[in-house]
Coordinates of C-alpha atoms in Angstrom, one line a residue:
M1 CA -14.2 4.3 27.2
L2 CA -10.8 5.6 26.8
Q3 CA -10.9 9.4 26.9
S4 CA -7.4 10.7 27.4
I5 CA -4.2 9.4 25.7
Y6 CA -2.4 10.1 29.0
S7 CA -4.9 8.1 31.2
Q8 CA -3.7 5.4 33.7
E9 CA -5.6 2.9 31.4
I10 CA -3.3 3.5 28.4
D11 CA -0.3 3.3 30.8
D12 CA -1.4 -0.1 32.0
I13 CA -2.0 -1.3 28.4
F14 CA 1.8 -0.3 27.7
S15 CA 2.9 -2.1 30.9
Q16 CA 1.1 -5.2 30.0
A17 CA 2.8 -5.3 26.3
R18 CA 6.2 -4.8 28.0
D19 CA 5.6 -7.4 30.6
Q20 CA 4.4 -10.1 27.9
A21 CA 7.6 -9.4 25.9
L22 CA 9.7 -9.9 29.1
R23 CA 7.9 -13.2 30.0
N24 CA 8.0 -14.5 26.4
S25 CA 4.2 -14.7 26.8
R26 CA 2.4 -17.0 24.4
K27 CA -1.3 -17.0 23.4
S28 CA -3.6 -19.9 22.3
V29 CA -5.5 -19.1 19.2
Q30 CA -8.4 -21.3 17.5
V31 CA -7.4 -22.0 13.9
G32 CA -10.3 -24.1 12.4
D33 CA -10.2 -27.3 14.5
Q34 CA -6.9 -26.7 15.9
V35 CA -5.5 -24.6 18.7
K36 CA -2.1 -22.9 17.9
E37 CA 0.3 -21.1 20.3
I38 CA 1.6 -17.8 19.2
P39 CA 4.2 -15.5 20.9
T40 CA 2.8 -12.4 22.1
P41 CA 3.7 -9.7 21.2
F42 CA 4.0 -11.2 17.9
P43 CA 7.5 -10.9 16.5
S44 CA 8.3 -9.0 13.3
P45 CA 9.6 -10.6 10.0
T46 CA 13.2 -10.7 9.5
D47 CA 12.9 -8.9 6.2
W48 CA 9.9 -7.4 4.8
R49 CA 10.9 -8.4 1.2
D50 CA 10.3 -12.1 2.2
T51 CA 6.6 -11.5 2.0
W52 CA 4.1 -9.6 0.1
I53 CA 1.2 -7.4 0.9
Y54 CA -2.7 -7.7 0.3
F55 CA -4.6 -4.3 0.6
I56 CA -8.1 -4.7 2.1
M57 CA -10.9 -2.1 2.2
I58 CA -12.6 -3.4 5.3
D59 CA -16.1 -2.3 4.2
R60 CA -15.8 -3.8 0.7
F61 CA -14.2 -7.4 1.3
N62 CA -16.7 -9.7 3.2
N63 CA -19.5 -10.2 5.3
P64 CA -20.7 -13.7 5.8
S65 CA -24.0 -12.8 7.4
S66 CA -25.3 -10.3 4.8
P67 CA -25.0 -9.3 1.1
P68 CA -23.9 -5.8 0.3
Q69 CA -26.3 -3.1 1.3
K70 CA -26.3 -1.7 -2.4
A71 CA -25.4 -3.4 -5.7
W72 CA -21.9 -4.9 -5.2
N73 CA -20.5 -2.4 -7.8
A74 CA -22.6 0.5 -6.9
L75 CA -21.6 3.9 -8.2
G76 CA -22.7 7.5 -7.6
E77 CA -24.6 8.3 -4.3
E78 CA -25.4 4.7 -3.8
G79 CA -21.7 3.9 -3.6
L80 CA -21.0 6.1 -0.7
V81 CA -22.9 4.0 1.8
F82 CA -21.2 1.3 3.9
Q83 CA -21.7 -2.0 2.0
G84 CA -21.2 -3.9 5.4
G85 CA -17.8 -5.7 5.2
T86 CA -16.7 -6.7 8.7
F87 CA -13.6 -8.0 10.8
E88 CA -15.2 -11.2 11.0
G89 CA -15.8 -11.2 7.2
I90 CA -12.0 -11.0 6.8
R91 CA -11.2 -13.6 9.6
Q92 CA -13.5 -16.1 7.6
Q93 CA -11.5 -15.6 4.5
L94 CA -8.0 -16.1 6.1
D95 CA -7.8 -19.5 5.0
Y96 CA -8.4 -18.1 1.4
L97 CA -5.9 -15.7 2.0
E98 CA -3.2 -18.0 3.3
K99 CA -3.5 -20.4 0.3
L100 CA -3.1 -17.4 -2.1
G101 CA 0.2 -16.9 -0.3
V102 CA -0.4 -13.6 1.4
G103 CA 2.3 -12.7 3.8
A104 CA 0.7 -9.4 5.3
I105 CA -2.8 -7.8 5.2
W106 CA -3.0 -3.9 5.0
L107 CA -6.5 -2.8 6.3
T108 CA -8.0 0.6 5.7
P109 CA -8.1 2.6 8.9
P110 CA -10.4 0.7 11.4
L111 CA -10.4 3.6 13.9
K112 CA -13.9 5.1 14.7
N113 CA -15.1 7.6 12.0
C114 CA -17.8 10.3 12.6
Q115 CA -21.0 8.3 13.2
Y116 CA -23.1 10.8 11.3
K117 CA -20.9 10.6 8.1
R118 CA -20.9 7.9 5.5
S119 CA -17.1 7.5 5.7
Y120 CA -17.0 3.9 4.9
H121 CA -13.4 4.3 3.9
G122 CA -12.3 4.8 7.3
Y123 CA -10.1 7.9 6.8
G124 CA -12.4 10.4 8.7
I125 CA -11.3 9.5 12.3
Q126 CA -13.4 11.1 14.9
D127 CA -11.9 9.0 17.9
F128 CA -8.3 7.7 17.4
L129 CA -8.9 5.5 20.5
Q130 CA -11.8 3.5 19.6
I131 CA -12.6 0.8 16.7
D132 CA -15.6 1.7 14.5
P133 CA -18.5 -0.5 15.5
R134 CA -19.8 -0.3 11.7
F135 CA -16.8 -2.6 10.8
A136 CA -17.9 -5.2 13.2
S137 CA -20.5 -7.9 13.1
D138 CA -20.6 -7.6 17.1
K139 CA -21.4 -3.8 17.4
E140 CA -21.0 -4.0 21.3
N141 CA -17.5 -5.1 21.1
P142 CA -15.6 -4.3 17.9
E143 CA -12.3 -4.4 19.6
A144 CA -12.6 -8.0 20.5
E145 CA -13.5 -8.8 16.7
L146 CA -10.8 -7.1 15.4
Q147 CA -8.1 -8.8 18.1
R148 CA -9.6 -12.1 17.0
L149 CA -8.9 -11.4 13.3
I150 CA -5.2 -10.3 14.3
D151 CA -4.5 -13.3 16.4
E152 CA -5.7 -15.7 13.9
A153 CA -3.8 -14.1 11.1
H154 CA -0.7 -14.2 13.2
A155 CA -1.5 -17.9 14.0
R156 CA -1.3 -18.4 10.1
G157 CA 1.8 -16.3 9.7
I158 CA 0.3 -13.3 8.3
Y159 CA 1.1 -10.0 9.4
V160 CA -1.2 -7.1 10.0
I161 CA -0.8 -3.6 8.8
F162 CA -3.0 -0.7 9.9
D163 CA -3.6 2.2 7.6
I164 CA -3.4 5.3 9.8
V165 CA -3.8 9.1 9.4
L166 CA -1.5 11.7 10.7
N167 CA -2.5 14.6 8.5
H168 CA -6.1 15.1 9.5
A169 CA -9.2 14.2 11.5
G170 CA -12.8 13.6 10.4
N171 CA -15.6 16.2 9.9
V172 CA -15.6 17.1 13.6
F173 CA -16.5 20.7 13.2
T174 CA -18.4 23.4 11.0
Y175 CA -16.9 26.8 9.7
L176 CA -18.7 30.1 10.8
I177 CA -17.7 32.7 8.5
N178 CA -19.7 36.1 8.7
D179 CA -22.5 34.2 10.8
E180 CA -22.9 31.5 7.9
K181 CA -22.1 28.0 8.5
K182 CA -19.9 26.3 5.9
E183 CA -18.9 22.7 5.7
S184 CA -16.2 22.9 3.1
F185 CA -15.0 25.8 1.0
S186 CA -11.9 26.9 -0.8
F187 CA -10.0 29.9 0.9
V188 CA -7.6 32.6 0.5
Y189 CA -4.4 31.5 2.0
E190 CA -4.2 33.4 5.3
P191 CA -1.7 31.5 7.6
N192 CA -2.1 33.9 10.4
N193 CA -6.0 34.2 10.3
P194 CA -7.8 31.0 11.1
Y195 CA -11.6 30.9 10.8
D196 CA -14.2 30.4 13.6
I197 CA -15.6 27.0 13.9
M198 CA -18.3 25.2 15.8
W199 CA -17.5 21.7 17.0
H200 CA -20.0 19.0 16.0
D201 CA -22.3 17.4 18.6
H202 CA -23.0 13.6 18.4
E203 CA -25.4 14.1 15.5
G204 CA -23.1 16.2 13.4
K205 CA -24.9 19.5 14.1
P206 CA -22.8 22.6 14.9
E207 CA -23.0 23.3 18.5
W208 CA -20.3 25.0 20.3
K209 CA -18.4 28.1 18.9
N210 CA -14.8 28.2 19.5
A211 CA -15.6 26.5 22.7
D212 CA -13.4 24.4 24.9
V213 CA -15.6 21.5 24.9
N214 CA -13.4 19.7 27.6
E215 CA -15.6 21.7 29.8
V216 CA -18.8 20.6 28.4
P217 CA -20.5 18.1 30.9
D218 CA -21.0 14.4 29.9
L219 CA -19.8 15.1 26.2
H220 CA -21.1 12.5 24.0
T221 CA -18.7 10.0 22.7
H222 CA -19.7 10.7 19.1
A223 CA -19.2 14.6 19.6
A224 CA -16.2 16.6 18.7
V225 CA -13.0 14.7 18.6
W226 CA -11.2 12.2 20.9
P227 CA -8.9 11.8 22.7
K228 CA -9.7 14.9 24.7
E229 CA -6.2 16.2 24.2
L230 CA -6.7 16.8 20.6
R231 CA -9.6 19.3 21.4
Q232 CA -7.7 22.5 21.1
L233 CA -8.5 25.1 18.4
E234 CA -5.0 25.7 17.9
F235 CA -4.2 22.1 16.8
F236 CA -6.6 22.4 13.9
R237 CA -5.6 24.5 10.8
R238 CA -9.1 25.9 10.4
R239 CA -8.6 27.4 6.7
G240 CA -11.0 25.4 4.8
T241 CA -10.1 23.5 1.7
K242 CA -7.1 24.5 -0.6
D243 CA -6.2 23.0 -3.9
D244 CA -2.4 22.7 -2.8
T245 CA -2.8 21.1 0.5
E246 CA 0.8 21.1 1.0
Q247 CA 0.4 24.6 1.9
G248 CA -2.1 23.8 4.8
G249 CA -5.6 23.0 4.3
D250 CA -8.5 20.4 4.7
F251 CA -9.2 17.4 2.6
S252 CA -12.8 18.4 1.7
D253 CA -14.4 18.1 5.0
L254 CA -11.5 16.2 6.6
R255 CA -10.2 18.7 9.2
E256 CA -6.2 19.1 9.0
L257 CA -4.2 19.1 12.0
V258 CA -1.2 21.4 12.7
T259 CA 1.3 18.6 12.6
G260 CA 4.2 21.3 13.2
I261 CA 3.2 21.8 16.9
P262 CA 5.1 19.7 19.3
E263 CA 2.1 18.6 21.4
V264 CA 0.2 17.5 18.3
R265 CA 3.2 15.3 17.4
N266 CA 3.3 13.9 20.9
I267 CA -0.3 13.1 21.1
L268 CA -0.2 11.3 17.6
I269 CA 2.8 9.4 18.7
R270 CA 1.3 8.1 21.9
I271 CA -1.9 7.3 20.0
H272 CA 0.0 5.1 17.8
E273 CA 2.1 3.5 20.4
Y274 CA -1.4 2.5 22.0
L275 CA -2.4 0.8 18.8
I276 CA 0.6 -1.3 18.8
A277 CA 0.5 -2.1 22.3
K278 CA -3.3 -2.9 22.3
F279 CA -3.7 -4.8 19.1
D280 CA -0.2 -6.3 18.6
I281 CA -0.1 -5.0 14.9
D282 CA 3.0 -5.4 12.7
G283 CA 3.0 -2.1 10.8
F284 CA 1.4 1.1 9.6
R285 CA 0.8 2.5 6.2
I286 CA 0.6 6.2 6.7
D287 CA -2.1 8.0 4.7
T288 CA -1.2 11.5 3.0
L289 CA 2.2 11.5 4.5
R290 CA 3.4 14.0 2.0
F291 CA 1.3 16.9 3.6
I292 CA 3.0 16.5 6.9
E293 CA 6.5 17.9 7.8
P294 CA 9.3 15.8 6.6
D295 CA 10.9 16.0 9.8
F296 CA 7.7 14.9 11.7
A297 CA 7.6 11.9 9.3
R298 CA 11.1 10.9 10.6
V299 CA 10.3 11.6 14.1
F300 CA 7.2 9.5 14.0
G301 CA 8.9 6.6 12.3
N302 CA 11.8 6.6 14.6
A303 CA 9.3 6.6 17.6
M304 CA 7.2 3.8 16.1
H305 CA 10.5 1.9 15.7
E306 CA 11.7 2.4 19.3
F307 CA 8.4 1.7 20.9
A308 CA 8.0 -1.6 18.9
L309 CA 11.4 -2.6 19.7
S310 CA 10.8 -2.1 23.5
L311 CA 7.9 -4.7 23.0
G312 CA 10.4 -7.1 21.1
K313 CA 9.1 -6.4 17.6
K314 CA 12.4 -5.8 16.0
N315 CA 11.3 -4.9 12.5
F316 CA 8.0 -3.0 12.9
F317 CA 7.2 -1.6 9.3
T318 CA 6.3 1.9 8.4
F319 CA 5.7 2.9 4.8
G320 CA 3.7 6.2 3.6
E321 CA 1.6 7.7 0.6
I322 CA 4.0 10.0 -0.9
W323 CA 3.3 11.2 -4.4
A324 CA 3.0 14.5 -6.5
N325 CA 3.5 14.1 -10.2
E326 CA 5.7 12.0 -12.6
D327 CA 8.6 14.7 -12.4
N328 CA 9.2 15.2 -8.7
T329 CA 7.5 12.2 -6.8
E330 CA 11.0 10.3 -6.6
E331 CA 12.8 13.4 -5.1
K332 CA 9.8 14.1 -2.6
I333 CA 9.8 10.6 -1.4
S334 CA 13.9 10.8 -0.5
R335 CA 12.6 13.8 1.9
F336 CA 10.6 11.5 4.1
V337 CA 12.1 7.9 4.0
G338 CA 14.6 7.2 6.5
R339 CA 17.1 6.0 3.8
N340 CA 18.1 9.7 2.9
A341 CA 21.1 10.0 5.0
S342 CA 21.6 13.5 3.6
E343 CA 18.8 15.1 5.9
P344 CA 20.0 16.6 9.3
G345 CA 19.7 14.5 12.6
D346 CA 20.1 11.0 13.4
L347 CA 16.6 9.7 13.3
L348 CA 15.5 6.4 11.3
G349 CA 12.4 7.7 9.9
I350 CA 10.0 5.6 8.1
D351 CA 11.0 2.3 6.4
A352 CA 9.5 2.7 2.7
A353 CA 7.2 4.6 0.4
L354 CA 4.5 3.4 -1.7
D355 CA 6.3 3.3 -5.1
F356 CA 4.3 5.8 -7.2
P357 CA 7.1 6.7 -9.5
L358 CA 7.0 3.1 -10.7
F359 CA 3.1 2.9 -10.6
F360 CA 3.2 6.0 -13.0
Q361 CA 4.8 3.8 -15.7
L362 CA 3.6 0.2 -14.9
P363 CA 0.2 0.1 -16.2
G364 CA 1.0 1.9 -19.5
V365 CA 4.0 -0.3 -20.1
F366 CA 2.3 -3.7 -19.2
K367 CA -0.8 -2.8 -21.5
G368 CA 1.5 -2.0 -24.4
L369 CA 0.4 1.7 -24.3
K370 CA 4.2 3.1 -23.3
E371 CA 7.5 1.9 -24.3
P372 CA 9.4 -0.3 -21.9
K373 CA 12.2 2.1 -21.9
A374 CA 9.9 4.3 -19.6
L375 CA 10.1 1.5 -17.2
A376 CA 13.7 1.3 -17.3
D377 CA 14.1 5.0 -17.0
V378 CA 12.4 5.0 -13.5
Y379 CA 15.4 2.9 -12.2
V380 CA 18.0 5.0 -14.2
R381 CA 16.9 7.9 -12.2
R382 CA 16.4 6.0 -8.9
R383 CA 19.9 4.9 -9.2
E384 CA 21.3 8.4 -9.4
S385 CA 19.2 9.7 -6.7
L386 CA 20.3 7.0 -4.4
R387 CA 23.9 7.2 -5.3
G388 CA 25.9 7.4 -2.2
I389 CA 23.1 6.6 0.1
I390 CA 22.6 2.9 -0.2
S391 CA 25.3 0.2 -0.2
S392 CA 24.0 -1.9 -2.9
N393 CA 21.9 -1.8 -5.9
G394 CA 19.9 -4.8 -4.2
E395 CA 19.1 -2.7 -1.2
V396 CA 16.6 -0.4 -2.9
S397 CA 13.9 -3.1 -2.8
R398 CA 13.7 -2.4 1.0
F399 CA 12.4 1.2 0.6
F400 CA 9.5 0.8 -1.9
V401 CA 6.1 -0.9 -1.9
T402 CA 5.4 -1.7 -5.5
F403 CA 1.6 -1.9 -7.0
F404 CA -0.4 -1.3 -10.3
D405 CA -3.8 -0.9 -8.7
N406 CA -5.1 0.9 -5.5
H407 CA -8.4 2.5 -4.1
D408 CA -7.9 6.0 -5.4
L409 CA -7.8 5.2 -9.1
K410 CA -10.7 5.8 -11.5
S411 CA -10.3 2.3 -13.1
R412 CA -8.7 -1.0 -12.2
F413 CA -5.7 -2.5 -14.1
Y414 CA -7.7 -5.4 -15.6
Y415 CA -10.1 -4.4 -18.6
S416 CA -12.6 -7.0 -19.5
N417 CA -14.2 -6.2 -22.9
P418 CA -17.9 -7.2 -22.7
E419 CA -17.5 -8.6 -26.3
E420 CA -14.6 -10.8 -25.5
P421 CA -14.4 -11.0 -21.6
Q422 CA -11.2 -12.9 -21.5
K423 CA -9.4 -11.4 -24.2
F424 CA -6.9 -9.3 -21.9
D425 CA -6.5 -12.0 -19.1
D426 CA -2.9 -12.5 -19.9
Q427 CA -2.2 -8.8 -19.4
V428 CA -3.1 -9.2 -15.7
T429 CA -1.0 -12.4 -15.1
L430 CA 1.9 -10.6 -17.2
A431 CA 1.6 -7.7 -14.7
I432 CA 1.5 -9.8 -11.6
A433 CA 4.6 -11.9 -12.6
C434 CA 6.6 -8.5 -13.2
L435 CA 5.3 -6.8 -10.1
F436 CA 6.4 -10.0 -8.1
T437 CA 9.9 -10.2 -9.8
L438 CA 10.7 -6.2 -9.8
Q439 CA 12.6 -4.8 -6.9
G440 CA 10.3 -4.0 -4.1
I441 CA 7.8 -5.6 -1.8
P442 CA 4.9 -6.3 -3.8
C443 CA 1.3 -5.3 -3.0
I444 CA -1.9 -6.6 -4.5
Y445 CA -5.3 -4.8 -4.1
Y446 CA -8.1 -6.9 -2.9
G447 CA -10.0 -8.5 -5.7
T448 CA -7.2 -8.5 -8.1
E449 CA -7.1 -12.2 -7.8
Q450 CA -10.8 -12.5 -8.7
G451 CA -10.9 -10.2 -11.7
L452 CA -12.5 -7.1 -10.4
N453 CA -12.5 -4.7 -13.0
G454 CA -14.2 -1.7 -14.3
A455 CA -13.7 1.9 -15.6
V456 CA -16.2 4.6 -15.9
D457 CA -15.6 8.1 -17.0
N458 CA -17.3 11.3 -16.2
I459 CA -19.3 10.1 -13.0
P460 CA -19.2 11.6 -9.7
F461 CA -17.1 9.8 -7.1
G462 CA -15.0 8.1 -9.9
D463 CA -12.9 6.1 -7.6
L464 CA -15.9 4.1 -6.3
V465 CA -15.6 1.8 -9.5
V466 CA -12.6 0.4 -7.9
R467 CA -14.0 -0.2 -4.5
Q468 CA -16.4 -2.9 -5.3
A469 CA -18.0 -5.2 -2.9
L470 CA -15.8 -8.3 -3.4
W471 CA -18.3 -10.8 -1.7
G472 CA -21.2 -9.6 -3.8
K473 CA -19.4 -10.4 -7.2
P474 CA -21.5 -12.4 -9.5
G475 CA -20.3 -16.1 -9.4
G476 CA -18.7 -15.6 -5.8
G477 CA -15.8 -13.7 -4.6
F478 CA -13.5 -16.0 -3.2
N479 CA -12.8 -18.7 -6.0
I480 CA -9.5 -20.5 -5.4
D481 CA -9.7 -21.9 -9.0
H482 CA -9.8 -18.3 -10.6
P483 CA -6.7 -18.2 -13.1
F484 CA -5.5 -15.0 -11.5
Y485 CA -5.7 -16.4 -8.2
K486 CA -3.9 -19.6 -9.1
A487 CA -1.3 -17.4 -10.7
I488 CA -0.5 -15.4 -7.7
A489 CA -0.2 -18.3 -5.6
E490 CA 2.2 -20.0 -8.0
I491 CA 4.3 -16.9 -8.5
T492 CA 4.5 -16.5 -4.8
Q493 CA 6.1 -19.9 -4.3
Y494 CA 8.7 -19.1 -7.0
R495 CA 9.4 -15.8 -5.2
K496 CA 9.8 -17.9 -2.0
T497 CA 12.3 -20.5 -3.6
Y498 CA 14.5 -17.9 -5.3
P499 CA 15.9 -15.5 -3.0
T500 CA 17.3 -13.7 -6.1
L501 CA 13.7 -12.4 -6.7
R502 CA 13.7 -10.9 -3.3
Y503 CA 17.0 -9.5 -2.6
G504 CA 18.8 -9.4 -5.9
R505 CA 20.3 -6.5 -7.9
Q506 CA 18.3 -5.5 -10.9
Y507 CA 19.3 -4.7 -14.6
F508 CA 17.2 -3.7 -17.4
R509 CA 18.5 -5.8 -20.5
P510 CA 19.0 -4.5 -23.8
I511 CA 17.4 -6.6 -26.5
S512 CA 17.7 -7.2 -30.3
G513 CA 15.8 -8.5 -33.1
D514 CA 18.8 -8.6 -35.6
R515 CA 21.6 -9.7 -33.2
I516 CA 23.4 -6.6 -34.1
N517 CA 21.7 -3.5 -32.5
Y518 CA 20.7 -4.0 -28.8
G519 CA 18.7 -1.4 -26.7
V520 CA 15.9 -1.2 -24.2
S521 CA 12.6 -1.2 -26.5
P522 CA 11.8 2.4 -27.4
F523 CA 8.5 1.4 -28.9
K524 CA 5.1 0.8 -27.5
S525 CA 4.1 -2.8 -27.3
G526 CA 7.7 -3.7 -26.8
V527 CA 9.3 -6.3 -24.8
V528 CA 10.3 -5.8 -21.1
A529 CA 13.6 -7.7 -20.2
F530 CA 15.3 -7.4 -16.8
S531 CA 17.5 -9.6 -14.6
R532 CA 17.7 -10.0 -11.0
I533 CA 21.3 -11.2 -9.7
L534 CA 22.2 -12.4 -6.3
N535 CA 25.7 -13.7 -5.9
E536 CA 26.1 -16.1 -8.6
Q537 CA 22.6 -16.7 -9.6
E538 CA 20.8 -14.9 -12.3
V539 CA 17.1 -14.9 -13.0
V540 CA 15.8 -13.3 -16.2
I541 CA 12.2 -12.0 -16.8
V542 CA 10.9 -11.2 -20.1
A543 CA 7.5 -9.9 -21.1
N544 CA 5.8 -9.3 -24.6
T545 CA 3.5 -6.4 -24.1
H546 CA 2.1 -6.8 -27.6
T547 CA -1.5 -7.7 -27.4
E548 CA -1.6 -9.2 -31.1
S549 CA 1.9 -10.2 -32.2
Q550 CA 4.4 -12.8 -31.2
Q551 CA 8.0 -11.6 -30.6
S552 CA 11.3 -13.2 -30.9
I553 CA 14.3 -11.3 -29.6
Y554 CA 17.8 -11.8 -28.1
V555 CA 18.3 -10.9 -24.5
I556 CA 21.7 -10.0 -23.1
V557 CA 22.6 -11.8 -19.8
D558 CA 25.5 -11.3 -17.4
Y559 CA 28.7 -12.0 -19.4
N560 CA 30.6 -13.7 -16.3
L561 CA 27.8 -15.6 -14.8
N562 CA 27.1 -17.4 -18.0
S563 CA 30.5 -18.0 -19.2
Q564 CA 29.7 -21.8 -20.0
N565 CA 27.0 -20.5 -22.3
P566 CA 24.2 -22.4 -20.5
T567 CA 20.6 -23.1 -21.3
Y568 CA 17.9 -21.3 -19.4
K569 CA 14.6 -22.9 -18.9
V570 CA 11.0 -21.4 -18.3
L571 CA 10.3 -21.6 -14.7
Y572 CA 7.1 -19.7 -15.2
S573 CA 4.9 -18.6 -18.1
N574 CA 1.4 -17.3 -18.1
K575 CA 0.8 -19.5 -21.2
T576 CA -0.1 -23.1 -21.1
E577 CA 2.2 -23.9 -24.0
F578 CA 5.4 -21.7 -24.5
T579 CA 8.8 -22.0 -26.4
Q580 CA 11.9 -22.6 -24.4
P581 CA 14.7 -20.1 -24.7
E582 CA 17.9 -21.0 -26.9
K583 CA 21.2 -21.6 -25.5
V584 CA 23.2 -18.6 -24.4
A585 CA 25.7 -17.8 -27.0
E586 CA 28.7 -15.2 -27.3
Q587 CA 28.5 -12.5 -29.6
R588 CA 31.0 -9.8 -30.8
G589 CA 30.7 -6.8 -33.0
V590 CA 27.5 -5.6 -31.7
N591 CA 26.2 -2.2 -30.9
I592 CA 24.6 -1.8 -27.5
T593 CA 22.7 1.1 -25.9
E594 CA 22.5 0.8 -22.2
P595 CA 19.3 2.0 -20.2
N596 CA 21.2 5.0 -19.2
G597 CA 22.2 5.8 -22.7
H598 CA 26.0 4.8 -22.5
K599 CA 27.4 3.0 -25.6
S600 CA 29.2 -0.2 -25.8
Y601 CA 30.2 -2.9 -28.4
G602 CA 30.5 -6.1 -26.6
P603 CA 31.4 -8.9 -26.4
I604 CA 28.2 -10.1 -24.9
R605 CA 26.4 -13.3 -24.1
A606 CA 22.8 -13.4 -25.2
M607 CA 19.9 -15.9 -25.8
K608 CA 17.0 -16.0 -28.1
V609 CA 13.5 -15.8 -26.4
T610 CA 10.3 -16.3 -28.2
L611 CA 7.2 -14.8 -26.7
Q612 CA 3.4 -15.1 -27.6
P613 CA 1.3 -11.9 -27.3
M614 CA 1.0 -10.8 -23.6
E615 CA 3.3 -13.6 -22.6
V616 CA 5.6 -13.3 -19.6
Q617 CA 8.5 -15.9 -18.8
I618 CA 10.7 -16.2 -15.8
L619 CA 14.0 -17.9 -16.9
V620 CA 16.4 -19.8 -14.8
K621 CA 19.4 -22.0 -15.5

């Protein structure tokens, strides 16, 4: 096995990847009953906005050989076990994902976690150079199984993104405080007084106090942490857990690395260059990015770009998890992502961030629990924060991965009332249509397309309710006739057909019920209305978030682009029967309040749109 990140084996893998790029190598891949040739290394997409991302928890997606180990929706202690999802299980559903329209799959960390811990999620890494055999059907050769998945995904035109962790390793040691062993605890902040530790042996037992375990003969592969270069006491914070982990501290029993140390940075950079060279992946999602130094985020992002470029991967994608609260996440993101030209230095940094500022508003607005203005305000604030940084309103879509569901929540977006199971189905298709037409690179959490749902209050490990085993779902987990699956597939095709929905500028549109007073709806259960504009094409999206009432409103459109007073038509509606909009007409003598609060009085051009409860329409000329 690989033990050192500076070994000859690592150098050989780097050389092989570069040689393949120079020789324009190709690889034969079996896809069903066909053999396809793919270039290796596999080239990056020209623009990541041309695709969308499907987020998979490896352990919870599929195992074709075995049912889930516990109930498919197990909670509490039972839900903390490995359910049994595998790389092969994902590979066998690539046809399902391809037909859905998936452009990239984002996998939870596949690297080897502490084998004595139930870290089914993958974020407790013990060996950064090995693949966890618990995610493989072939326990003796997990690397080959993972590679087969990646190769077939590439042969189908699907990119592969690894979830990675820079901030911490797994539960690789126990604290020793006054001769008492402690796994996790809250601490008083003492930056210059780290605690004693005992490295874990292969069974997770505390064994070596403050020892240089590199001197231990025949150290077991499950013991301490790998590669061996990381086994330095000073490379770990060793302060226990602190509520504000931005000040330095473990994540429960996940041990924080000191990423301010140059050699720690060098080791982490080389580890992840190895993953690119070895597995030919296309991007990284960086977990807990806000807990590392912003300058290291930029150094790391730049290093990944440069290494990938040396292999011919011209647009390797990096995006991070950066969030705090509704008030300061937007500004915090700007400190990490390379778009912030005001930061010192000339490094590119990471490409994008998960769009938490948008997520804080999306579910509430789409469910009618918040006013549409809350959504528009996100973009007003964003436009101000990016002023002088980006060249066009449309460019902002490069820098955010948008979502309304993920694995860290206490409930999924979809709510299914046991007494009326399908009552709120249209809320989901409304949310999907808006997600795919708002600025950004859309991301769908696994199982959304099959109606996974659930919300449980006041239980331990509350996020388990959103980590169900998809293949154990009653009635089957991979139904291509499910209405949510069909909606995503259909909307994906429209997004491909209309570049405006991928690259266009975005404007939230004032609406009116009386044709006199126009503004973005300040009321709950209102109508969301926005346009995407690219060159001379305008696409209008309108969504009625009210769950009971039809709404007829007038929507402002671009005055110059609609000078012929055209009639828009419904490109997509989540209703089987719908009302076409009326012809665009000019109006004067109106009162308009723009999303940023500015007042104007026309003239305008507007069209009347009629929407059923929870209906969304995508409108084109």
